[in-house]
mmCIF file of C-alpha atoms and ligand atoms in Angstrom:
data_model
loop_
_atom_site.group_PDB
_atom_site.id
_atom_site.type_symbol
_atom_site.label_atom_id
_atom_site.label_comp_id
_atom_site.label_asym_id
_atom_site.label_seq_id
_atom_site.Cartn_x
_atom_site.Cartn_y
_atom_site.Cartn_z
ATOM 1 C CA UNK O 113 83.019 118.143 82.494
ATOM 2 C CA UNK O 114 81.945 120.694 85.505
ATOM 3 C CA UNK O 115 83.172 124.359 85.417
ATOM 4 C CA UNK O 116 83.257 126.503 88.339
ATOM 5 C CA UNK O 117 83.034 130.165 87.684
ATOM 6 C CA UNK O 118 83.921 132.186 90.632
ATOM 7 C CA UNK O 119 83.298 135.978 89.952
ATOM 8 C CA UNK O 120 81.487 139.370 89.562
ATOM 9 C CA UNK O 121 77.438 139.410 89.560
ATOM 10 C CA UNK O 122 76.664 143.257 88.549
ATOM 11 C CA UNK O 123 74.938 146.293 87.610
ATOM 12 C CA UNK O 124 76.360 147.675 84.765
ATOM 13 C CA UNK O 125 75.778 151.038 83.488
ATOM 14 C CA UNK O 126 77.491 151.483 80.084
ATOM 15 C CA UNK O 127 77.510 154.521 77.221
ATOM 16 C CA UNK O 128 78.672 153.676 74.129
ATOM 17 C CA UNK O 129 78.811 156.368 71.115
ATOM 18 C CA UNK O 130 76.078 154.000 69.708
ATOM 19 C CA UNK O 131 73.439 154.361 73.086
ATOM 20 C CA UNK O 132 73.460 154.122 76.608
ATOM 21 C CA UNK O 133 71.606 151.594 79.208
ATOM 22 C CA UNK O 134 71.566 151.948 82.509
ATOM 23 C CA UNK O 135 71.540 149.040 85.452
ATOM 24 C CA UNK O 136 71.978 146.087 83.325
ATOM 25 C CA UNK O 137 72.678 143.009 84.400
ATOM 26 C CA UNK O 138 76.112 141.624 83.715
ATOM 27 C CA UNK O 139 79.219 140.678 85.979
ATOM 28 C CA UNK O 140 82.237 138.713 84.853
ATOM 29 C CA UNK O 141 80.464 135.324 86.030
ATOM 30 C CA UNK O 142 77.313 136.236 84.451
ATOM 31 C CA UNK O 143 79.147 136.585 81.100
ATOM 32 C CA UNK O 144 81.571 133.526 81.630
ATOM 33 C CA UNK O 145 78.833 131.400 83.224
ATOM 34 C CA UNK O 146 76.808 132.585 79.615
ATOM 35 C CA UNK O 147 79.616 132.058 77.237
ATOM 36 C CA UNK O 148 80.895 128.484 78.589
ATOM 37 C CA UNK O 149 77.321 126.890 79.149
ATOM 38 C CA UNK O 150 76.895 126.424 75.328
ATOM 39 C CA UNK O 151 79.872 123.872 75.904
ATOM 40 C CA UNK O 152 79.677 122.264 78.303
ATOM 41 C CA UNK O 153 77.456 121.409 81.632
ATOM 42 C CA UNK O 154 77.155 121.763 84.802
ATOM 43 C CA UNK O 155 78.409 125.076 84.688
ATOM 44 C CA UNK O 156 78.344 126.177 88.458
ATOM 45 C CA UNK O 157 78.767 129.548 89.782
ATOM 46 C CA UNK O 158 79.597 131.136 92.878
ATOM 47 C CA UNK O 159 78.965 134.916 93.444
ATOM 48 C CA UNK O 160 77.113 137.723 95.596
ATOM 49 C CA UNK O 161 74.027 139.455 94.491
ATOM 50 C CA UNK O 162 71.791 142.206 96.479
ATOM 51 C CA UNK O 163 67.481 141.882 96.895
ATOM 52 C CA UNK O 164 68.113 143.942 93.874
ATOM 53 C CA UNK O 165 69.506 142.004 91.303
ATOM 54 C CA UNK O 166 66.693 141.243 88.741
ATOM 55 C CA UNK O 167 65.105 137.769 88.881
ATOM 56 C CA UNK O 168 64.773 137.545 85.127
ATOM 57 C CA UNK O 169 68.761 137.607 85.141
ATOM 58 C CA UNK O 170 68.711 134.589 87.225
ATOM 59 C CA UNK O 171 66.171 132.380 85.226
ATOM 60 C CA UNK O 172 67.915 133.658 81.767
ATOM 61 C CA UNK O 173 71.004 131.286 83.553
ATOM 62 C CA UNK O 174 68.997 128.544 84.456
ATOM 63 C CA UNK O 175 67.556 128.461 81.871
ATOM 64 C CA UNK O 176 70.776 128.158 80.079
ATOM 65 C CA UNK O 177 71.496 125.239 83.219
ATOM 66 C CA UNK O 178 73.744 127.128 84.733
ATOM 67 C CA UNK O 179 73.912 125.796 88.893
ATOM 68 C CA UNK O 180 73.233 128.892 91.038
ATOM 69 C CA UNK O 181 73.341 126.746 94.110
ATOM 70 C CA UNK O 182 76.963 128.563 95.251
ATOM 71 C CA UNK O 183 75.328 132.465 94.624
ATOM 72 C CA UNK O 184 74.390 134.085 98.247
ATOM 73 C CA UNK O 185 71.666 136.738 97.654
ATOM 74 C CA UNK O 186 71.936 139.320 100.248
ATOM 75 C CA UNK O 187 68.098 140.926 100.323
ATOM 76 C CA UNK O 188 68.372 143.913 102.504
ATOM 77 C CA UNK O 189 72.007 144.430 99.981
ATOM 78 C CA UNK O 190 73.055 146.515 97.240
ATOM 79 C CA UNK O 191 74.254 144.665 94.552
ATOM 80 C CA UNK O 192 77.914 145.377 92.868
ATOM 81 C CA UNK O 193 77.775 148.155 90.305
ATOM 82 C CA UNK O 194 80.358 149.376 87.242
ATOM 83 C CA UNK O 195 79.539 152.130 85.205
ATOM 84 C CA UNK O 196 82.196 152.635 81.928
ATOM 85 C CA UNK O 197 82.340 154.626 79.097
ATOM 86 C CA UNK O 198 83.697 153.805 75.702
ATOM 87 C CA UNK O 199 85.015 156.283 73.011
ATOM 88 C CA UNK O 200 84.878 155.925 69.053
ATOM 89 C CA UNK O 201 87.417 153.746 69.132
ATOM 90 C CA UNK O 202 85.667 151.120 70.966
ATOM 91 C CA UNK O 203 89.156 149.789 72.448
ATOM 92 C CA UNK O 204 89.431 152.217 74.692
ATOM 93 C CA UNK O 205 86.882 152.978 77.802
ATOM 94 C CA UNK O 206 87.327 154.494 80.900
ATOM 95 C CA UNK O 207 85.217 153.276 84.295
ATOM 96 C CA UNK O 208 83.759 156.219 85.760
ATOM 97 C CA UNK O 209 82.791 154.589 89.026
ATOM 98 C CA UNK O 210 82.990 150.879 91.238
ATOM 99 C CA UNK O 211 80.741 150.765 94.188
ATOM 100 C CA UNK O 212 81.515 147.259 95.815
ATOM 101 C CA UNK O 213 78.317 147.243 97.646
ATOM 102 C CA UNK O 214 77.742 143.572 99.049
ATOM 103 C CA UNK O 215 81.070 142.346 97.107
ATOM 104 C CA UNK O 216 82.855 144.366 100.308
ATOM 105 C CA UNK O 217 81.854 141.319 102.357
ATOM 106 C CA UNK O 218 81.856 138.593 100.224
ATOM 107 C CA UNK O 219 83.740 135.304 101.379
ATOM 108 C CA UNK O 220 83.364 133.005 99.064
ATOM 109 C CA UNK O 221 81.723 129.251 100.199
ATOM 110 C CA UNK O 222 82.353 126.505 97.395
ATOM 111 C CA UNK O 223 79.352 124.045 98.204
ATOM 112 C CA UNK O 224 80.889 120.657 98.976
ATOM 113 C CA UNK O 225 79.311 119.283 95.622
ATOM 114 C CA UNK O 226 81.128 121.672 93.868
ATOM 115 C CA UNK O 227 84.601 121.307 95.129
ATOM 116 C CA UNK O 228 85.634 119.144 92.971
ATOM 117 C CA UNK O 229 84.947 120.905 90.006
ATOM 118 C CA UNK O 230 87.990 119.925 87.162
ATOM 119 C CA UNK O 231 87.713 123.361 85.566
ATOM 120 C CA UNK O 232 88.081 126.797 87.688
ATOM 121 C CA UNK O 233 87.575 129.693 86.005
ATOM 122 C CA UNK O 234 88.278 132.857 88.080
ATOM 123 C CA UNK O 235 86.699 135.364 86.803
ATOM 124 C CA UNK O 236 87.969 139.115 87.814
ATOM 125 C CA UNK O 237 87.800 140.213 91.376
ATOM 126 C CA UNK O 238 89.482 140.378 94.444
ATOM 127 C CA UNK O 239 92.682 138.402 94.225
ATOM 128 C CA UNK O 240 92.490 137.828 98.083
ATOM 129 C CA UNK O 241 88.901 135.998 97.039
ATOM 130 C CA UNK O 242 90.418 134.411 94.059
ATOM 131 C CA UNK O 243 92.811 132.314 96.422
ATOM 132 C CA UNK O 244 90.129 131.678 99.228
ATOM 133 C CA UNK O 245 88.296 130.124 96.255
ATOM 134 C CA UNK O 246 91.108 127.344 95.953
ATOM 135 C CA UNK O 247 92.243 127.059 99.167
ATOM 136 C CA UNK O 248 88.312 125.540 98.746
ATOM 137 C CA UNK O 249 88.772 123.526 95.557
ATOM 138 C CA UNK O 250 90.434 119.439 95.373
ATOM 139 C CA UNK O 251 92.696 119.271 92.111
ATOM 140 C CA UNK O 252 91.398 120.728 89.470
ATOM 141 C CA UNK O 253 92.193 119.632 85.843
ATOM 142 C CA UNK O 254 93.816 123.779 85.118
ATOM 143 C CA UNK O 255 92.823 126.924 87.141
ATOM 144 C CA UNK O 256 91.974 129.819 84.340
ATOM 145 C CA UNK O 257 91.849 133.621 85.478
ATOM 146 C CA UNK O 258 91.328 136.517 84.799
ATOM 147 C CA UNK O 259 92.378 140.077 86.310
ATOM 148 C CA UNK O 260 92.014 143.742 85.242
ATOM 149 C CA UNK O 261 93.745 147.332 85.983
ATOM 150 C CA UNK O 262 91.299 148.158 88.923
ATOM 151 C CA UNK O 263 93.398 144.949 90.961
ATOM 152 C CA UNK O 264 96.915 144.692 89.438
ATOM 153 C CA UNK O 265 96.929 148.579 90.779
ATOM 154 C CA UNK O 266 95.129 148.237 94.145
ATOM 155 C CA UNK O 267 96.425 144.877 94.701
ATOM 156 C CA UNK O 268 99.888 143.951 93.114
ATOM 157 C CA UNK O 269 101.132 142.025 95.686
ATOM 158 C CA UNK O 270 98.212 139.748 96.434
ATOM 159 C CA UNK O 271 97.531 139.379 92.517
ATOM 160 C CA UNK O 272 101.309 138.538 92.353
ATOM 161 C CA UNK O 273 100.437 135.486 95.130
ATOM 162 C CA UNK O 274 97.380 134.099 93.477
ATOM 163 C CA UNK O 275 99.623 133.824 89.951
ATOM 164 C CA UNK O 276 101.960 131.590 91.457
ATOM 165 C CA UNK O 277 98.454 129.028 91.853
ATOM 166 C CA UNK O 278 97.255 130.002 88.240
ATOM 167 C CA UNK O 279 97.767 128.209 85.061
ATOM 168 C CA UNK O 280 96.185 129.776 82.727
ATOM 169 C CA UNK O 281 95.944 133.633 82.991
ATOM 170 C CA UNK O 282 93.794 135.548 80.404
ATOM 171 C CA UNK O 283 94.358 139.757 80.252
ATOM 172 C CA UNK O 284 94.211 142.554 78.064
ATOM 173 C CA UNK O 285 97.054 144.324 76.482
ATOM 174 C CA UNK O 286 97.070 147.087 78.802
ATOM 175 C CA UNK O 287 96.876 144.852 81.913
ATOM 176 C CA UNK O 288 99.693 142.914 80.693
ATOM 177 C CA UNK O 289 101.800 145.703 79.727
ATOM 178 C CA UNK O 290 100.936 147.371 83.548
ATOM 179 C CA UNK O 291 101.221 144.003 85.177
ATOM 180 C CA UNK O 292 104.911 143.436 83.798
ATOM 181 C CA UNK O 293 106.310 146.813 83.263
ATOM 182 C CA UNK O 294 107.115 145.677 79.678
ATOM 183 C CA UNK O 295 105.720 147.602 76.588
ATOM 184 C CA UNK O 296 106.207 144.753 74.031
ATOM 185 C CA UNK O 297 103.388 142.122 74.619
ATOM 186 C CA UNK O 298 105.816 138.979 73.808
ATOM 187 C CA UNK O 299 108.060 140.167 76.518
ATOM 188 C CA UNK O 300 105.165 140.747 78.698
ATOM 189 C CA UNK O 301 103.819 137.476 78.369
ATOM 190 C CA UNK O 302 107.488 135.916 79.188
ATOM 191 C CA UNK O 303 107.286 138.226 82.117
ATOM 192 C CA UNK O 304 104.264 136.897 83.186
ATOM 193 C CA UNK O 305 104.832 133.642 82.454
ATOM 194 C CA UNK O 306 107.650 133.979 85.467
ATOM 195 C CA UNK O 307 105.099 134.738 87.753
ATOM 196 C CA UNK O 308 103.494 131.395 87.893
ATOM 197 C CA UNK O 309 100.785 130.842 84.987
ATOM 198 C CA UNK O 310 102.377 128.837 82.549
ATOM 199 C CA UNK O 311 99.838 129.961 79.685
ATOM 200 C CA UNK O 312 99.069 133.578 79.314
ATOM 201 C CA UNK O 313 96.391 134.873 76.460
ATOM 202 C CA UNK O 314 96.762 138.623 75.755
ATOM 203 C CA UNK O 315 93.484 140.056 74.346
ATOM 204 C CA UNK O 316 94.199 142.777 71.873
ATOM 205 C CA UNK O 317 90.276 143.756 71.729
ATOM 206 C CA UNK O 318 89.356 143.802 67.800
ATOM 207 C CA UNK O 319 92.827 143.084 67.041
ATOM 208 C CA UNK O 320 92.463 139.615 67.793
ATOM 209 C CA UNK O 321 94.359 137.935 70.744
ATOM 210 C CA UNK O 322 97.911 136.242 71.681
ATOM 211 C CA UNK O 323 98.964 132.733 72.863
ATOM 212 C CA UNK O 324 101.946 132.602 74.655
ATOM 213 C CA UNK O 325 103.029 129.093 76.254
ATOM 214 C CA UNK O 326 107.006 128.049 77.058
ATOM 215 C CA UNK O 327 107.464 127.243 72.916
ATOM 216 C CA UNK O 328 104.627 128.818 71.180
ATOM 217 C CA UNK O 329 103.509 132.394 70.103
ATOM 218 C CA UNK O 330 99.936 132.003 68.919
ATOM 219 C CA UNK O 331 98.471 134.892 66.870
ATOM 220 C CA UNK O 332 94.630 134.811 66.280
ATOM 221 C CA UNK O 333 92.576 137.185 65.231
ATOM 222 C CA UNK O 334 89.549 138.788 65.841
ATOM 223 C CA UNK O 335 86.473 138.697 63.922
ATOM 224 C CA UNK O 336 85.885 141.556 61.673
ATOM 225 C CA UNK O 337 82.475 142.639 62.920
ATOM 226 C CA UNK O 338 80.354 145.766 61.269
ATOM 227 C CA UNK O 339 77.887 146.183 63.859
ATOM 228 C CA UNK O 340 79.736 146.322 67.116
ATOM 229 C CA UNK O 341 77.444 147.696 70.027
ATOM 230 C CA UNK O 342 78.596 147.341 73.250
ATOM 231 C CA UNK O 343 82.265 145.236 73.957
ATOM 232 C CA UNK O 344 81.245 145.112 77.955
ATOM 233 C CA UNK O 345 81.590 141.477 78.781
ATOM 234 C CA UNK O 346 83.861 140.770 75.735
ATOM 235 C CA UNK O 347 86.998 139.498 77.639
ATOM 236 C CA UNK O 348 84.403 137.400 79.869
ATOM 237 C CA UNK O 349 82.658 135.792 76.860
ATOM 238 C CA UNK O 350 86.322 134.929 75.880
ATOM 239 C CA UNK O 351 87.294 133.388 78.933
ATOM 240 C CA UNK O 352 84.003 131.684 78.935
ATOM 241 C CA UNK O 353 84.355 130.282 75.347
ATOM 242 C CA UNK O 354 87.941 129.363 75.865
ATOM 243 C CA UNK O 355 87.328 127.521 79.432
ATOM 244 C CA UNK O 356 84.168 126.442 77.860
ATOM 245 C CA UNK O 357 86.119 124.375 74.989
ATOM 246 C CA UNK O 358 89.097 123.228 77.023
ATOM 247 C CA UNK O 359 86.126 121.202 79.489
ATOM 248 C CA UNK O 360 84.418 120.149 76.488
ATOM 249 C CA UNK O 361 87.330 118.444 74.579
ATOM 250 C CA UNK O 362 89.491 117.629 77.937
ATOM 251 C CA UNK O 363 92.579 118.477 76.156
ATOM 252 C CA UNK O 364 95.131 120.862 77.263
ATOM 253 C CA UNK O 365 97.703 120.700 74.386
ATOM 254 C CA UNK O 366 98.632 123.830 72.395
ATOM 255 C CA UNK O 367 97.228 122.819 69.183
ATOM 256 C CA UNK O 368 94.010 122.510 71.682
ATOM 257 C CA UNK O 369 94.910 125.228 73.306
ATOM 258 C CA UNK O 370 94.754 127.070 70.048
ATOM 259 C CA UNK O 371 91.200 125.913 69.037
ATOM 260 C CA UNK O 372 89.969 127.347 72.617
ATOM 261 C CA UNK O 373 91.463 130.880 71.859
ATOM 262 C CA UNK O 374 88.994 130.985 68.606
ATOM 263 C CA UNK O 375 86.524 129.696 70.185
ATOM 264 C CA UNK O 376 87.080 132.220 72.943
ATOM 265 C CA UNK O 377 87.145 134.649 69.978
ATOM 266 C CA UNK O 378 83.815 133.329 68.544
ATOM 267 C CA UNK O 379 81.691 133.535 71.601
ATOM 268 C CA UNK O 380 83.598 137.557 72.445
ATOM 269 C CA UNK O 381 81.897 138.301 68.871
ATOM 270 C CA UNK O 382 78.928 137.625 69.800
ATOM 271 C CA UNK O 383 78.581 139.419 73.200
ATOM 272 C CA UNK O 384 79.399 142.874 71.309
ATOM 273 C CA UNK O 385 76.662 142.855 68.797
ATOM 274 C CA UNK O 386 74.247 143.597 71.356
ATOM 275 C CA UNK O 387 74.147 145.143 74.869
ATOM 276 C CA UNK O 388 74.668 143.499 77.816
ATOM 277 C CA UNK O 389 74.121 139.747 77.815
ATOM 278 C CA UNK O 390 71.698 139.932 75.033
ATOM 279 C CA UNK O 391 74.307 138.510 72.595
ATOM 280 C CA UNK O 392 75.043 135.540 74.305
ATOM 281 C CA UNK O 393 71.077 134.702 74.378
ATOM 282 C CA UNK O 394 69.694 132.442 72.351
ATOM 283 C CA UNK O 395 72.564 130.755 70.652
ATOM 284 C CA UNK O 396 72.855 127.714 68.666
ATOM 285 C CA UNK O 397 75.844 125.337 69.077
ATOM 286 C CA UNK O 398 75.820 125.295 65.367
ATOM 287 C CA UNK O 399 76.096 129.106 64.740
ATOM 288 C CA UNK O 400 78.978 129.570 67.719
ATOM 289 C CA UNK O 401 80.509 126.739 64.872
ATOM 290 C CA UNK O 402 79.210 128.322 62.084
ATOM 291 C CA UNK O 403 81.121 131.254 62.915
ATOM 292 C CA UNK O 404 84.579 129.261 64.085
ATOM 293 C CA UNK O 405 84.580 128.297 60.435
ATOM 294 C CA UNK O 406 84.829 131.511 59.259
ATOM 295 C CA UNK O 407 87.228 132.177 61.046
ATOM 296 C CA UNK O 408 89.806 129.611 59.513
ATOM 297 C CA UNK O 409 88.789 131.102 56.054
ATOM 298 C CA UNK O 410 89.533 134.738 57.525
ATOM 299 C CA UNK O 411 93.395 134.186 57.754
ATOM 300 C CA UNK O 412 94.249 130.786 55.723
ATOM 301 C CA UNK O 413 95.616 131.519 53.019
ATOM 302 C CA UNK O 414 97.762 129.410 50.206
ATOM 303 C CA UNK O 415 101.754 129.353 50.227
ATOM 304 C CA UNK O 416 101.882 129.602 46.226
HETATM 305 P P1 LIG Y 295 84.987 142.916 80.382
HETATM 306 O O1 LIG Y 295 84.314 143.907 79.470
HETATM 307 O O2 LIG Y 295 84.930 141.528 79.872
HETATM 308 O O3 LIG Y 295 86.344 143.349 80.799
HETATM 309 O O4 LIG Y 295 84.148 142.864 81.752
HETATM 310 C C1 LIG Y 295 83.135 143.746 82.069
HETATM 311 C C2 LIG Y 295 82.443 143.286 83.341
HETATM 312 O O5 LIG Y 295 83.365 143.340 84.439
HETATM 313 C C3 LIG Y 295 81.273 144.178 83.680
HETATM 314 O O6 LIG Y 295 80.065 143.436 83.601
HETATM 315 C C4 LIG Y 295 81.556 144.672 85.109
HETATM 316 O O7 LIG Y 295 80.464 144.569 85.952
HETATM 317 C C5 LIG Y 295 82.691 143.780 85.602
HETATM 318 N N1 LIG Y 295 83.665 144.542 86.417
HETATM 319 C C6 LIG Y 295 84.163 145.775 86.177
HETATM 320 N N2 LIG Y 295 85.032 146.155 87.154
HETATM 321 C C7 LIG Y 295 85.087 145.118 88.042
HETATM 322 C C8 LIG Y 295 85.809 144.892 89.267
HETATM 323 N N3 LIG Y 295 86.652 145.804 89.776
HETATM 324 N N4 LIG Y 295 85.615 143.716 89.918
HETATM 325 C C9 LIG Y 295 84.786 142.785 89.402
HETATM 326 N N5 LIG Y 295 84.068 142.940 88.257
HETATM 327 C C10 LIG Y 295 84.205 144.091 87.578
#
């Protein structure tokens, strides 16, 4: 079952009360693109890099079979570059700067083999870009994206026209609570849920995460970690894991549905014990399981 991951390739510059790196690679698709290939293949993805985006990134993908047949590389360009900061409470960060660089100019080209990918994930950027992408793409089985602050503020009214083609949307409390103008998150969601997707998943960072459909509230949880290092790429490596599942099982029913958001969960845990992409190197299919399991023993419990 193909995935194509539209989305951010980037520099990432992060400081964390725990250490600090500086230019690592990263970039919603690099994170999805990680998270969903230990589901499923071909995982495709389509993106912009500079001459300056490290080669080793690259191979770590293919060698994880990711397709990098849709990425343009731009040598005399500057690739995109975030640089965040994150407090104690590793819930909260603040971006201290977004330099576009070659994403300014990017105009996304699906190649024709990959237009008829069933499983779009959009990963965040440009809403204008997001739709471009599937003005490109023939029927997919579900369209999943996701957004942040730094477009539902610049771009409100073109995020609000790409909803109305989305059916799955994945965001963080905050974004949902700025997107709707509605401080409680069930609201939100129904809010949302108006503006086109017909699933929304609210990520509550290590308070676990929300399913909202038309009948169903869906509380899950998030996995009680000790050694958290860096969250960057954490709501990617959800999206990843959760599109990742859906294309592996084919099933979009809640119940389904359900299973994706832990295993969304799963793979988010194990982005944030290391920094960067290092935690989603080098897994097993068995531990990402491993791991679901304990999940279901972390909130089943016995009704007498
Ligand atoms: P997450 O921690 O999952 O929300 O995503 C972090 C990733 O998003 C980082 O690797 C950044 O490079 C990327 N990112 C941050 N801001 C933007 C933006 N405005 N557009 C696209 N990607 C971004």
């Amino acid at each position: 079952m193909s995935i194509l991951v539209v989305g951010s390739l980037a520099l990432d510059t992060i400081e964390t009360p725990f250490g600090s790196i500086k230019e690592s690679p990263g970039g919603s698709a690099v994170f999805i693109a990680a998270a969903a290939s230990y589901f499923t293949s071909p995982v495709r993805v389509v993106g912009i890099v500079g001459g300056d985006f490290p080669k080793q990134a690259l191979a770590f993908l293919e060698e994880r079979n990711v397709d990098l047949e849709g990425l343009e590389v731009i040598e005399s360009g500057k690739t995109f570059r975030w640089s965040g900061r994150y407090k104690y409470d590793l819930n909260e960060r603040d971006t201290l700067s977004t330099e576009l660089n070659v994403f300014e100019k990017f105009d996304p080209k699906i190649p024709p083999r990959h237009c008829r990918s069933r499983w779009v994930c959009l990963g965040n950027i440009d809403p204008v870009l997001q739709r471009r992408v599937l003005d490109q793409i023939e029927k997919p089985r579900a369209v999943i994206c996701d957004t942040m602050n730094y477009w539902i503020d610049r771009k409100n009214e073109e995020l609000k026209t790409t909803l109305k083609r989305i059916d799955i949307l994945i965001l963080n409390d905050s974004e949902a609570r700025l997107l709707s103008r509605e401080p409680n998150l069930i609201k939100a969601g129904r809010v949302i849920r108006g503006m086109g997707p017909s699933v929304v998943i609210i990520k509550k960072g290590e308070h676990g995460a929300l399913l909202l459909t038309e009948n169903t509230v869906f509380s899950a949880p998030a996995f009680p970690m000790e050694n958290i290092f860096d969250p960057t790429g954490a709501g990617d490596s959800f999206a990843g894991g959760f599109v990742g599942w859906l294309a592996r099982t084919d099933d979009l029913a809640v119940e389904n549905l359900k299973r994706a958001v832990v295993y969304g969960s799963t793979l988010a845990s194990f982005c944030v014990e290391k920094f960067g992409v290092e935690g989603l190197k080098d897994l097993t299919y068995l531990q990402i399981q491993d791991r679901v399991r304990q999940f279901h023993e972390l909130s089943r419990f016995d009704e007498d």
